[in-house]
Amino acid sequence: MILALLFAVRAQFLMGTVCEIDAADPEPAFAEARRIEAMISTWREDSELSRLNRGEIASPSPELDAMLRQAMAISRQTNGAFDPTVGRFTLPRRGAKGSIDEGGFGKGYALDRMLALTHGDAVLNFGGQIAVRGAREVAVAHPRHRDRPAVTLTLRNASLSTSSDSEQSGHILDPATGKSVPSWGSVSVIDSSAFRADALSTALYVMGPERGVAWARAHNIVAIFVTDSGEITWSRKP
């Protein structure tokens, strides 16, 4: 992503990746990200979600329950192309009994909450997913040449989430098979909700470019599909 600067960018390592904040006062947002990490990170044994997956607590807190209900609603909307229960395919490695994995929605949820705690124009970059208040020029990289922008656009009061096998190292699983989705390029979703952008970019990548474009157009989703060869298809313009 290409970002111009408003303020001195602050960065912290959170939820297994780098979180950068360009805002007048980033500290409340960083504190919120740490709180959410403690609640949902499945790489932390003491998180609420990890304890729920191990069966150590009977039911989630109201906040986590609402988050999981939202994730399952998107799973139903996408006919399972996005599925927060893909953790069932990694249970032997994780040592858990439950199956919920926050990988497809956790950063998006955090970005929505973090942006709500910033004031004025702001840009948050959480491991490559961007959330903007105001307007900022950003770029979607070519999936096979990460130093080359495939698309440049102005993002206004929205989030942009990109899913690709090159970024995820083959870790995007097809919930129907439990296997990695074959490499084909990348898909970026623009949405006013970072949660939805995060989950839907995963779903559309699983669907693939042909089915994904058709689904995005049918549901009025702004998505940018970039194939390995550099072919660019918009589902619709923002």
PDB file of C-alpha atoms in Angstrom:
ATOM      1  CA  MET A   1       0.000   0.000   0.000  1.00  0.00           C
ATOM      2  CA  ILE A   2       1.129   3.563  -0.734  1.00  0.00           C
ATOM      3  CA  LEU A   3       0.360   6.063   1.997  1.00  0.00           C
ATOM      4  CA  ALA A   4       1.063   9.780   2.380  1.00  0.00           C
ATOM      5  CA  LEU A   5       1.595  10.949   5.956  1.00  0.00           C
ATOM      6  CA  LEU A   6      -0.569  13.220   8.095  1.00  0.00           C
ATOM      7  CA  PHE A   7       1.254  12.766  11.391  1.00  0.00           C
ATOM      8  CA  ALA A   8       4.247  10.808  12.606  1.00  0.00           C
ATOM      9  CA  VAL A   9       3.258   7.174  12.066  1.00  0.00           C
ATOM     10  CA  ARG A  10       3.382   5.019  15.185  1.00  0.00           C
ATOM     11  CA  ALA A  11       3.746   1.250  14.946  1.00  0.00           C
ATOM     12  CA  GLN A  12       3.326  -1.686  17.328  1.00  0.00           C
ATOM     13  CA  PHE A  13       3.446  -5.460  16.885  1.00  0.00           C
ATOM     14  CA  LEU A  14      -0.040  -6.779  17.614  1.00  0.00           C
ATOM     15  CA  MET A  15      -2.036  -9.903  16.706  1.00  0.00           C
ATOM     16  CA  GLY A  16       0.997 -11.408  15.003  1.00  0.00           C
ATOM     17  CA  THR A  17       1.620  -8.502  12.644  1.00  0.00           C
ATOM     18  CA  VAL A  18       2.597  -4.826  12.500  1.00  0.00           C
ATOM     19  CA  CYS A  19      -0.076  -2.243  13.208  1.00  0.00           C
ATOM     20  CA  GLU A  20       0.632   1.323  12.032  1.00  0.00           C
ATOM     21  CA  ILE A  21      -1.462   4.331  12.991  1.00  0.00           C
ATOM     22  CA  ASP A  22      -1.305   7.756  11.368  1.00  0.00           C
ATOM     23  CA  ALA A  23      -3.461   9.927  13.632  1.00  0.00           C
ATOM     24  CA  ALA A  24      -3.208  12.823  16.059  1.00  0.00           C
ATOM     25  CA  ASP A  25      -3.411  10.541  19.117  1.00  0.00           C
ATOM     26  CA  PRO A  26      -2.908   6.832  18.359  1.00  0.00           C
ATOM     27  CA  GLU A  27      -2.628   5.584  21.953  1.00  0.00           C
ATOM     28  CA  PRO A  28      -6.348   4.854  22.594  1.00  0.00           C
ATOM     29  CA  ALA A  29      -6.461   2.827  19.371  1.00  0.00           C
ATOM     30  CA  PHE A  30      -3.354   0.833  20.277  1.00  0.00           C
ATOM     31  CA  ALA A  31      -4.807   0.116  23.717  1.00  0.00           C
ATOM     32  CA  GLU A  32      -8.026  -1.109  22.107  1.00  0.00           C
ATOM     33  CA  ALA A  33      -6.079  -3.387  19.764  1.00  0.00           C
ATOM     34  CA  ARG A  34      -4.284  -4.926  22.752  1.00  0.00           C
ATOM     35  CA  ARG A  35      -7.619  -5.498  24.487  1.00  0.00           C
ATOM     36  CA  ILE A  36      -9.081  -7.208  21.431  1.00  0.00           C
ATOM     37  CA  GLU A  37      -5.954  -9.332  20.968  1.00  0.00           C
ATOM     38  CA  ALA A  38      -6.356 -10.567  24.542  1.00  0.00           C
ATOM     39  CA  MET A  39      -9.951 -11.509  23.741  1.00  0.00           C
ATOM     40  CA  ILE A  40      -9.716 -13.233  20.349  1.00  0.00           C
ATOM     41  CA  SER A  41      -6.159 -14.273  19.487  1.00  0.00           C
ATOM     42  CA  THR A  42      -6.088 -18.043  19.023  1.00  0.00           C
ATOM     43  CA  TRP A  43      -2.287 -17.898  19.288  1.00  0.00           C
ATOM     44  CA  ARG A  44      -2.647 -16.843  22.921  1.00  0.00           C
ATOM     45  CA  GLU A  45      -3.592 -19.649  25.282  1.00  0.00           C
ATOM     46  CA  ASP A  46      -5.123 -17.191  27.735  1.00  0.00           C
ATOM     47  CA  SER A  47      -7.454 -15.404  25.282  1.00  0.00           C
ATOM     48  CA  GLU A  48     -11.202 -15.740  25.725  1.00  0.00           C
ATOM     49  CA  LEU A  49     -11.572 -17.357  22.301  1.00  0.00           C
ATOM     50  CA  SER A  50      -8.832 -19.918  22.996  1.00  0.00           C
ATOM     51  CA  ARG A  51     -10.461 -20.812  26.307  1.00  0.00           C
ATOM     52  CA  LEU A  52     -13.824 -21.080  24.581  1.00  0.00           C
ATOM     53  CA  ASN A  53     -12.328 -23.380  21.939  1.00  0.00           C
ATOM     54  CA  ARG A  54     -10.844 -25.591  24.681  1.00  0.00           C
ATOM     55  CA  GLY A  55     -14.191 -25.795  26.433  1.00  0.00           C
ATOM     56  CA  GLU A  56     -12.916 -24.037  29.543  1.00  0.00           C
ATOM     57  CA  ILE A  57     -15.768 -21.529  29.442  1.00  0.00           C
ATOM     58  CA  ALA A  58     -19.342 -22.456  28.625  1.00  0.00           C
ATOM     59  CA  SER A  59     -20.345 -19.398  26.646  1.00  0.00           C
ATOM     60  CA  PRO A  60     -18.699 -16.279  25.207  1.00  0.00           C
ATOM     61  CA  SER A  61     -18.975 -12.789  26.624  1.00  0.00           C
ATOM     62  CA  PRO A  62     -21.639 -10.545  25.028  1.00  0.00           C
ATOM     63  CA  GLU A  63     -18.999  -8.796  22.899  1.00  0.00           C
ATOM     64  CA  LEU A  64     -17.442 -11.991  21.595  1.00  0.00           C
ATOM     65  CA  ASP A  65     -20.878 -13.534  21.081  1.00  0.00           C
ATOM     66  CA  ALA A  66     -21.968 -10.577  18.931  1.00  0.00           C
ATOM     67  CA  MET A  67     -18.728 -10.776  16.946  1.00  0.00           C
ATOM     68  CA  LEU A  68     -19.148 -14.491  16.250  1.00  0.00           C
ATOM     69  CA  ARG A  69     -22.782 -14.019  15.272  1.00  0.00           C
ATOM     70  CA  GLN A  70     -21.718 -11.375  12.763  1.00  0.00           C
ATOM     71  CA  ALA A  71     -19.063 -13.712  11.372  1.00  0.00           C
ATOM     72  CA  MET A  72     -21.542 -16.565  11.015  1.00  0.00           C
ATOM     73  CA  ALA A  73     -24.029 -14.255   9.275  1.00  0.00           C
ATOM     74  CA  ILE A  74     -21.386 -13.486   6.626  1.00  0.00           C
ATOM     75  CA  SER A  75     -20.635 -17.209   6.376  1.00  0.00           C
ATOM     76  CA  ARG A  76     -24.293 -17.877   5.585  1.00  0.00           C
ATOM     77  CA  GLN A  77     -24.414 -14.961   3.141  1.00  0.00           C
ATOM     78  CA  THR A  78     -21.414 -16.354   1.226  1.00  0.00           C
ATOM     79  CA  ASN A  79     -22.669 -19.953   1.349  1.00  0.00           C
ATOM     80  CA  GLY A  80     -19.703 -20.964   3.461  1.00  0.00           C
ATOM     81  CA  ALA A  81     -16.932 -19.448   1.311  1.00  0.00           C
ATOM     82  CA  PHE A  82     -16.079 -17.509   4.457  1.00  0.00           C
ATOM     83  CA  ASP A  83     -16.217 -19.778   7.479  1.00  0.00           C
ATOM     84  CA  PRO A  84     -14.895 -18.812  10.935  1.00  0.00           C
ATOM     85  CA  THR A  85     -14.899 -22.491  11.921  1.00  0.00           C
ATOM     86  CA  VAL A  86     -11.993 -23.345   9.562  1.00  0.00           C
ATOM     87  CA  GLY A  87     -10.003 -23.896  12.753  1.00  0.00           C
ATOM     88  CA  ARG A  88     -11.391 -27.447  12.646  1.00  0.00           C
ATOM     89  CA  PHE A  89      -8.717 -28.222  10.026  1.00  0.00           C
ATOM     90  CA  THR A  90      -5.854 -27.169  12.369  1.00  0.00           C
ATOM     91  CA  LEU A  91      -7.070 -28.642  15.639  1.00  0.00           C
ATOM     92  CA  PRO A  92      -4.242 -31.206  15.985  1.00  0.00           C
ATOM     93  CA  ARG A  93      -1.689 -28.400  15.701  1.00  0.00           C
ATOM     94  CA  ARG A  94      -3.528 -25.945  17.941  1.00  0.00           C
ATOM     95  CA  GLY A  95      -4.441 -28.526  20.575  1.00  0.00           C
ATOM     96  CA  ALA A  96      -7.952 -27.125  20.883  1.00  0.00           C
ATOM     97  CA  LYS A  97     -11.345 -28.788  21.027  1.00  0.00           C
ATOM     98  CA  GLY A  98     -13.324 -25.980  19.400  1.00  0.00           C
ATOM     99  CA  SER A  99     -13.014 -24.765  15.851  1.00  0.00           C
ATOM    100  CA  ILE A 100     -13.317 -20.972  15.700  1.00  0.00           C
ATOM    101  CA  ASP A 101     -10.427 -19.097  14.095  1.00  0.00           C
ATOM    102  CA  GLU A 102     -10.302 -15.297  14.082  1.00  0.00           C
ATOM    103  CA  GLY A 103      -7.986 -15.096  11.060  1.00  0.00           C
ATOM    104  CA  GLY A 104     -10.669 -13.926   8.636  1.00  0.00           C
ATOM    105  CA  PHE A 105     -12.291 -11.254  10.788  1.00  0.00           C
ATOM    106  CA  GLY A 106     -10.108 -10.344  13.772  1.00  0.00           C
ATOM    107  CA  LYS A 107      -8.125  -7.509  12.200  1.00  0.00           C
ATOM    108  CA  GLY A 108     -11.275  -6.094  10.654  1.00  0.00           C
ATOM    109  CA  TYR A 109     -13.071  -6.060  13.995  1.00  0.00           C
ATOM    110  CA  ALA A 110     -10.080  -4.424  15.639  1.00  0.00           C
ATOM    111  CA  LEU A 111      -9.853  -1.742  12.950  1.00  0.00           C
ATOM    112  CA  ASP A 112     -13.507  -0.786  13.341  1.00  0.00           C
ATOM    113  CA  ARG A 113     -13.111  -0.441  17.103  1.00  0.00           C
ATOM    114  CA  MET A 114      -9.759   1.360  16.834  1.00  0.00           C
ATOM    115  CA  LEU A 115     -10.977   3.878  14.283  1.00  0.00           C
ATOM    116  CA  ALA A 116     -13.922   4.703  16.544  1.00  0.00           C
ATOM    117  CA  LEU A 117     -11.421   5.763  19.214  1.00  0.00           C
ATOM    118  CA  THR A 118      -9.399   8.122  16.992  1.00  0.00           C
ATOM    119  CA  HIS A 119     -10.294  11.725  16.257  1.00  0.00           C
ATOM    120  CA  GLY A 120     -10.061  13.636  13.009  1.00  0.00           C
ATOM    121  CA  ASP A 121      -8.516  12.275   9.834  1.00  0.00           C
ATOM    122  CA  ALA A 122      -6.701   9.004  10.420  1.00  0.00           C
ATOM    123  CA  VAL A 123      -5.177   6.064   8.595  1.00  0.00           C
ATOM    124  CA  LEU A 124      -4.739   2.663  10.231  1.00  0.00           C
ATOM    125  CA  ASN A 125      -2.767  -0.115   8.582  1.00  0.00           C
ATOM    126  CA  PHE A 126      -3.165  -3.430  10.374  1.00  0.00           C
ATOM    127  CA  GLY A 127      -1.016  -6.014   8.643  1.00  0.00           C
ATOM    128  CA  GLY A 128      -1.950  -4.669   5.207  1.00  0.00           C
ATOM    129  CA  GLN A 129      -5.640  -3.981   5.827  1.00  0.00           C
ATOM    130  CA  ILE A 130      -6.297  -0.240   5.694  1.00  0.00           C
ATOM    131  CA  ALA A 131      -8.981   1.795   7.448  1.00  0.00           C
ATOM    132  CA  VAL A 132      -9.325   5.498   6.630  1.00  0.00           C
ATOM    133  CA  ARG A 133     -11.261   8.399   8.075  1.00  0.00           C
ATOM    134  CA  GLY A 134     -11.106  11.191   5.554  1.00  0.00           C
ATOM    135  CA  ALA A 135      -9.499  10.510   2.178  1.00  0.00           C
ATOM    136  CA  ARG A 136      -6.194   8.876   1.311  1.00  0.00           C
ATOM    137  CA  GLU A 137      -4.578   7.537  -1.842  1.00  0.00           C
ATOM    138  CA  VAL A 138      -3.755   3.843  -1.568  1.00  0.00           C
ATOM    139  CA  ALA A 139      -2.504   1.215  -3.975  1.00  0.00           C
ATOM    140  CA  VAL A 140      -3.299  -2.450  -4.504  1.00  0.00           C
ATOM    141  CA  ALA A 141      -0.102  -4.280  -5.363  1.00  0.00           C
ATOM    142  CA  HIS A 142       0.342  -6.695  -8.241  1.00  0.00           C
ATOM    143  CA  PRO A 143      -0.054 -10.177  -6.665  1.00  0.00           C
ATOM    144  CA  ARG A 144       3.191 -11.459  -8.193  1.00  0.00           C
ATOM    145  CA  HIS A 145       5.212  -8.239  -8.092  1.00  0.00           C
ATOM    146  CA  ARG A 146       4.580  -6.701  -4.699  1.00  0.00           C
ATOM    147  CA  ASP A 147       6.658  -3.600  -5.471  1.00  0.00           C
ATOM    148  CA  ARG A 148       4.357  -2.671  -8.387  1.00  0.00           C
ATOM    149  CA  PRO A 149       0.944  -1.057  -7.896  1.00  0.00           C
ATOM    150  CA  ALA A 150      -1.757  -2.738  -9.970  1.00  0.00           C
ATOM    151  CA  VAL A 151      -4.469  -0.237  -8.985  1.00  0.00           C
ATOM    152  CA  THR A 152      -4.253   3.181  -7.339  1.00  0.00           C
ATOM    153  CA  LEU A 153      -7.364   4.731  -5.836  1.00  0.00           C
ATOM    154  CA  THR A 154      -8.611   7.222  -3.264  1.00  0.00           C
ATOM    155  CA  LEU A 155     -10.101   5.530  -0.215  1.00  0.00           C
ATOM    156  CA  ARG A 156     -12.711   7.643   1.581  1.00  0.00           C
ATOM    157  CA  ASN A 157     -14.125   6.794   5.011  1.00  0.00           C
ATOM    158  CA  ALA A 158     -13.755   3.090   4.350  1.00  0.00           C
ATOM    159  CA  SER A 159     -11.566   0.039   4.759  1.00  0.00           C
ATOM    160  CA  LEU A 160      -9.667  -1.876   2.103  1.00  0.00           C
ATOM    161  CA  SER A 161      -8.795  -5.523   2.722  1.00  0.00           C
ATOM    162  CA  THR A 162      -6.764  -7.647   0.304  1.00  0.00           C
ATOM    163  CA  SER A 163      -6.555 -11.436   0.281  1.00  0.00           C
ATOM    164  CA  SER A 164      -3.974 -13.283  -1.802  1.00  0.00           C
ATOM    165  CA  ASP A 165      -1.994 -16.476  -1.575  1.00  0.00           C
ATOM    166  CA  SER A 166       1.272 -14.543  -1.829  1.00  0.00           C
ATOM    167  CA  GLU A 167       0.436 -12.577   1.333  1.00  0.00           C
ATOM    168  CA  GLN A 168      -0.976 -15.546   3.214  1.00  0.00           C
ATOM    169  CA  SER A 169       1.664 -18.090   2.072  1.00  0.00           C
ATOM    170  CA  GLY A 170      -0.987 -20.539   0.949  1.00  0.00           C
ATOM    171  CA  HIS A 171      -2.897 -20.323   4.237  1.00  0.00           C
ATOM    172  CA  ILE A 172      -6.278 -19.368   2.801  1.00  0.00           C
ATOM    173  CA  LEU A 173      -8.272 -22.553   3.184  1.00  0.00           C
ATOM    174  CA  ASP A 174     -11.303 -23.596   1.201  1.00  0.00           C
ATOM    175  CA  PRO A 175     -13.842 -24.519   3.910  1.00  0.00           C
ATOM    176  CA  ALA A 176     -15.398 -27.053   1.545  1.00  0.00           C
ATOM    177  CA  THR A 177     -12.198 -29.098   1.262  1.00  0.00           C
ATOM    178  CA  GLY A 178      -9.892 -28.044   4.087  1.00  0.00           C
ATOM    179  CA  LYS A 179      -7.133 -27.513   1.513  1.00  0.00           C
ATOM    180  CA  SER A 180      -5.365 -24.332   0.442  1.00  0.00           C
ATOM    181  CA  VAL A 181      -7.096 -22.400  -2.313  1.00  0.00           C
ATOM    182  CA  PRO A 182      -5.179 -22.724  -5.612  1.00  0.00           C
ATOM    183  CA  SER A 183      -3.142 -19.639  -6.443  1.00  0.00           C
ATOM    184  CA  TRP A 184      -4.794 -17.217  -8.864  1.00  0.00           C
ATOM    185  CA  GLY A 185      -4.032 -13.643  -7.779  1.00  0.00           C
ATOM    186  CA  SER A 186      -5.683 -11.312  -5.279  1.00  0.00           C
ATOM    187  CA  VAL A 187      -8.994  -9.738  -4.388  1.00  0.00           C
ATOM    188  CA  SER A 188      -9.482  -6.463  -2.508  1.00  0.00           C
ATOM    189  CA  VAL A 189     -12.764  -5.396  -0.932  1.00  0.00           C
ATOM    190  CA  ILE A 190     -13.745  -1.824  -0.065  1.00  0.00           C
ATOM    191  CA  ASP A 191     -16.424  -1.435   2.574  1.00  0.00           C
ATOM    192  CA  SER A 192     -17.418   1.053   5.257  1.00  0.00           C
ATOM    193  CA  SER A 193     -17.062  -1.836   7.741  1.00  0.00           C
ATOM    194  CA  ALA A 194     -13.527  -3.170   8.157  1.00  0.00           C
ATOM    195  CA  PHE A 195     -15.047  -6.371   9.580  1.00  0.00           C
ATOM    196  CA  ARG A 196     -17.020  -6.991   6.394  1.00  0.00           C
ATOM    197  CA  ALA A 197     -14.100  -6.043   4.158  1.00  0.00           C
ATOM    198  CA  ASP A 198     -11.857  -8.520   5.994  1.00  0.00           C
ATOM    199  CA  ALA A 199     -14.322 -11.418   5.852  1.00  0.00           C
ATOM    200  CA  LEU A 200     -15.524 -10.768   2.298  1.00  0.00           C
ATOM    201  CA  SER A 201     -12.033 -10.517   0.802  1.00  0.00           C
ATOM    202  CA  THR A 202     -11.390 -14.006   2.179  1.00  0.00           C
ATOM    203  CA  ALA A 203     -14.709 -15.307   0.842  1.00  0.00           C
ATOM    204  CA  LEU A 204     -14.190 -13.856  -2.631  1.00  0.00           C
ATOM    205  CA  TYR A 205     -10.674 -15.269  -2.831  1.00  0.00           C
ATOM    206  CA  VAL A 206     -12.055 -18.706  -1.980  1.00  0.00           C
ATOM    207  CA  MET A 207     -14.745 -18.300  -4.673  1.00  0.00           C
ATOM    208  CA  GLY A 208     -12.154 -17.409  -7.306  1.00  0.00           C
ATOM    209  CA  PRO A 209     -12.310 -14.605  -9.893  1.00  0.00           C
ATOM    210  CA  GLU A 210     -15.213 -15.801 -12.033  1.00  0.00           C
ATOM    211  CA  ARG A 211     -17.623 -16.810  -9.280  1.00  0.00           C
ATOM    212  CA  GLY A 212     -16.346 -14.065  -7.000  1.00  0.00           C
ATOM    213  CA  VAL A 213     -17.019 -11.251  -9.483  1.00  0.00           C
ATOM    214  CA  ALA A 214     -20.542 -12.547 -10.089  1.00  0.00           C
ATOM    215  CA  TRP A 215     -21.261 -12.824  -6.357  1.00  0.00           C
ATOM    216  CA  ALA A 216     -19.846  -9.373  -5.592  1.00  0.00           C
ATOM    217  CA  ARG A 217     -21.923  -7.770  -8.352  1.00  0.00           C
ATOM    218  CA  ALA A 218     -25.067  -9.552  -7.223  1.00  0.00           C
ATOM    219  CA  HIS A 219     -24.531  -8.274  -3.661  1.00  0.00           C
ATOM    220  CA  ASN A 220     -23.397  -4.742  -4.603  1.00  0.00           C
ATOM    221  CA  ILE A 221     -19.906  -5.260  -3.140  1.00  0.00           C
ATOM    222  CA  VAL A 222     -16.979  -3.132  -4.324  1.00  0.00           C
ATOM    223  CA  ALA A 223     -14.184  -5.577  -5.095  1.00  0.00           C
ATOM    224  CA  ILE A 224     -11.046  -5.492  -7.233  1.00  0.00           C
ATOM    225  CA  PHE A 225      -9.849  -8.777  -8.700  1.00  0.00           C
ATOM    226  CA  VAL A 226      -6.241  -8.920  -9.950  1.00  0.00           C
ATOM    227  CA  THR A 227      -5.051 -12.136 -11.592  1.00  0.00           C
ATOM    228  CA  ASP A 228      -1.458 -13.360 -11.562  1.00  0.00           C
ATOM    229  CA  SER A 229      -1.114 -12.092 -15.129  1.00  0.00           C
ATOM    230  CA  GLY A 230      -2.182  -8.594 -14.061  1.00  0.00           C
ATOM    231  CA  GLU A 231      -5.740  -8.627 -15.450  1.00  0.00           C
ATOM    232  CA  ILE A 232      -7.900  -6.287 -13.374  1.00  0.00           C
ATOM    233  CA  THR A 233     -11.672  -6.603 -12.912  1.00  0.00           C
ATOM    234  CA  TRP A 234     -13.844  -4.345 -10.741  1.00  0.00           C
ATOM    235  CA  SER A 235     -17.158  -5.713  -9.516  1.00  0.00           C
ATOM    236  CA  ARG A 236     -18.291  -2.083  -9.508  1.00  0.00           C
ATOM    237  CA  LYS A 237     -16.729   1.303  -8.906  1.00  0.00           C
ATOM    238  CA  PRO A 238     -16.985   2.847  -5.423  1.00  0.00           C
TER     239      PRO A 238
END
